[in-house]
Amino acid sequence: MSLLNIFDIANSAMIAQSKKMQIHASNLANSDSLTSKNGKLHPYIAKKVILEFDNTKKSIFGGVKVKEIIENTTPLKKIYNPNSPIADSKGFSEISNVNIVTETISAIAASRAYQANLEILNTAKTMFLKMLTIGQ
């Protein structure tokens, strides 16, 4: 493994964690939103980021990439709210399946993973700079 591979691996992880943070922020921001599909209102459905090993460089140290962004399959919650525009005849309406606590903790975890990879880049950079001063 070359020392340069460290930059590729940490960079791929930072891109993946950045995407996860974007999705968690989107889930938190839209947790009370309604979306329109085919002219009908629906509660916002949480999204999840699926990561996978990135072997595009044909190396065992390939890094990570976003495989896909899927909708969370957690069932929607039903609440009694007869004033909601999507309430049924009995006054119940479905609300988003976004769990605020889970999304917040996942966003913090993604942020910490991003910071860890940034620290790896800084450490590798310092090592390169020290290596260049050897022999001077």
CSV table of C-alpha atoms in Angstrom, one decimal:
chain,number,residue,atom,x,y,z
A,1,MET,CA,0.0,0.0,0.0
A,2,SER,CA,1.4,3.3,-1.1
A,3,LEU,CA,1.2,6.3,1.2
A,4,LEU,CA,-0.7,8.0,-1.6
A,5,ASN,CA,-3.5,5.5,-1.2
A,6,ILE,CA,-4.2,7.0,2.2
A,7,PHE,CA,-5.3,10.2,0.5
A,8,ASP,CA,-7.7,8.3,-1.9
A,9,ILE,CA,-9.2,6.2,0.9
A,10,ALA,CA,-9.7,9.1,3.3
A,11,ASN,CA,-11.1,11.3,0.4
A,12,SER,CA,-13.6,8.6,-0.6
A,13,ALA,CA,-14.7,8.3,3.1
A,14,MET,CA,-15.1,12.0,3.4
A,15,ILE,CA,-17.3,12.2,0.3
A,16,ALA,CA,-19.5,9.3,1.5
A,17,GLN,CA,-19.9,10.8,5.0
A,18,SER,CA,-20.7,14.2,3.6
A,19,LYS,CA,-23.5,12.6,1.6
A,20,LYS,CA,-24.8,10.9,4.7
A,21,MET,CA,-24.8,14.2,6.6
A,22,GLN,CA,-26.7,15.8,3.7
A,23,ILE,CA,-29.4,13.1,3.8
A,24,HIS,CA,-29.7,13.2,7.6
A,25,ALA,CA,-30.1,17.0,7.4
A,26,SER,CA,-32.7,16.6,4.7
A,27,ASN,CA,-34.6,14.1,6.8
A,28,LEU,CA,-34.6,16.4,9.8
A,29,ALA,CA,-35.6,19.4,7.8
A,30,ASN,CA,-38.5,17.6,6.1
A,31,SER,CA,-39.8,15.6,9.0
A,32,ASP,CA,-43.0,17.7,9.2
A,33,SER,CA,-43.4,18.1,5.5
A,34,LEU,CA,-45.9,16.8,3.1
A,35,THR,CA,-44.9,15.9,-0.5
A,36,SER,CA,-47.0,15.7,-3.6
A,37,LYS,CA,-47.1,12.6,-5.6
A,38,ASN,CA,-49.5,12.3,-8.6
A,39,GLY,CA,-51.5,15.3,-7.3
A,40,LYS,CA,-52.0,13.7,-3.8
A,41,LEU,CA,-50.3,14.8,-0.6
A,42,HIS,CA,-48.2,12.3,1.3
A,43,PRO,CA,-46.0,12.6,4.4
A,44,TYR,CA,-42.3,12.8,3.8
A,45,ILE,CA,-40.5,9.4,3.9
A,46,ALA,CA,-37.1,9.3,5.4
A,47,LYS,CA,-34.1,8.3,3.2
A,48,LYS,CA,-31.1,6.2,4.0
A,49,VAL,CA,-27.6,6.1,2.4
A,50,ILE,CA,-26.2,2.7,1.6
A,51,LEU,CA,-22.4,2.5,1.4
A,52,GLU,CA,-20.3,-0.1,-0.3
A,53,PHE,CA,-16.6,-1.0,-0.9
A,54,ASP,CA,-15.2,0.9,-3.9
A,55,ASN,CA,-13.0,-1.3,-5.9
A,56,THR,CA,-12.9,0.8,-9.0
A,57,LYS,CA,-9.1,1.2,-8.6
A,58,LYS,CA,-8.7,-2.6,-8.6
A,59,SER,CA,-7.0,-2.5,-5.2
A,60,ILE,CA,-7.8,-4.2,-1.9
A,61,PHE,CA,-7.6,-0.7,-0.4
A,62,GLY,CA,-10.3,0.8,-2.6
A,63,GLY,CA,-12.2,3.0,-0.2
A,64,VAL,CA,-15.9,3.5,0.1
A,65,LYS,CA,-18.6,5.0,-2.1
A,66,VAL,CA,-22.4,5.6,-2.0
A,67,LYS,CA,-24.1,2.6,-3.4
A,68,GLU,CA,-27.6,4.0,-3.4
A,69,ILE,CA,-30.0,6.2,-1.5
A,70,ILE,CA,-33.2,4.4,-0.5
A,71,GLU,CA,-36.4,5.2,1.3
A,72,ASN,CA,-36.6,4.0,4.9
A,73,THR,CA,-39.1,1.2,5.1
A,74,THR,CA,-40.2,2.0,8.7
A,75,PRO,CA,-44.0,2.3,8.7
A,76,LEU,CA,-45.6,5.7,8.8
A,77,LYS,CA,-47.1,6.7,12.2
A,78,LYS,CA,-50.8,7.5,12.4
A,79,ILE,CA,-52.0,10.3,14.6
A,80,TYR,CA,-55.4,11.9,15.3
A,81,ASN,CA,-55.4,15.3,13.6
A,82,PRO,CA,-58.7,16.1,11.9
A,83,ASN,CA,-57.4,19.4,10.7
A,84,SER,CA,-54.6,17.8,8.6
A,85,PRO,CA,-55.2,18.1,4.8
A,86,ILE,CA,-54.4,14.4,4.5
A,87,ALA,CA,-56.7,13.2,7.3
A,88,ASP,CA,-59.1,10.3,6.6
A,89,SER,CA,-62.8,10.3,7.3
A,90,LYS,CA,-62.2,9.4,11.0
A,91,GLY,CA,-59.7,12.3,11.4
A,92,PHE,CA,-56.5,10.2,11.4
A,93,SER,CA,-53.5,11.1,9.3
A,94,GLU,CA,-50.1,9.6,8.6
A,95,ILE,CA,-47.0,11.4,9.6
A,96,SER,CA,-43.4,11.0,8.5
A,97,ASN,CA,-41.4,8.1,9.6
A,98,VAL,CA,-38.4,10.3,10.4
A,99,ASN,CA,-37.1,9.6,14.0
A,100,ILE,CA,-35.6,12.8,15.1
A,101,VAL,CA,-33.4,11.2,17.8
A,102,THR,CA,-32.0,8.5,15.4
A,103,GLU,CA,-31.4,11.1,12.6
A,104,THR,CA,-29.6,13.4,15.0
A,105,ILE,CA,-27.4,10.6,16.4
A,106,SER,CA,-26.6,9.3,12.9
A,107,ALA,CA,-25.7,12.9,11.7
A,108,ILE,CA,-23.3,13.2,14.7
A,109,ALA,CA,-21.8,9.8,13.9
A,110,ALA,CA,-21.3,10.8,10.2
A,111,SER,CA,-19.8,14.1,11.3
A,112,ARG,CA,-17.3,12.3,13.6
A,113,ALA,CA,-16.4,9.9,10.8
A,114,TYR,CA,-15.8,12.9,8.5
A,115,GLN,CA,-13.6,14.5,11.1
A,116,ALA,CA,-11.6,11.3,11.7
A,117,ASN,CA,-10.8,11.1,8.0
A,118,LEU,CA,-9.9,14.7,7.9
A,119,GLU,CA,-7.4,14.0,10.7
A,120,ILE,CA,-6.0,11.1,8.7
A,121,LEU,CA,-5.4,13.5,5.7
A,122,ASN,CA,-3.7,16.0,8.0
A,123,THR,CA,-1.5,13.4,9.6
A,124,ALA,CA,-0.5,12.0,6.2
A,125,LYS,CA,0.3,15.5,4.9
A,126,THR,CA,2.5,16.1,8.0
A,127,MET,CA,4.3,12.8,7.3
A,128,PHE,CA,4.9,13.8,3.7
A,129,LEU,CA,6.3,17.2,4.7
A,130,LYS,CA,8.6,15.6,7.3
A,131,MET,CA,9.7,13.1,4.7
A,132,LEU,CA,10.7,15.9,2.4
A,133,THR,CA,12.9,17.5,5.0
A,134,ILE,CA,14.9,14.3,5.5
A,135,GLY,CA,18.3,14.8,4.1
A,136,GLN,CA,18.3,18.6,4.2
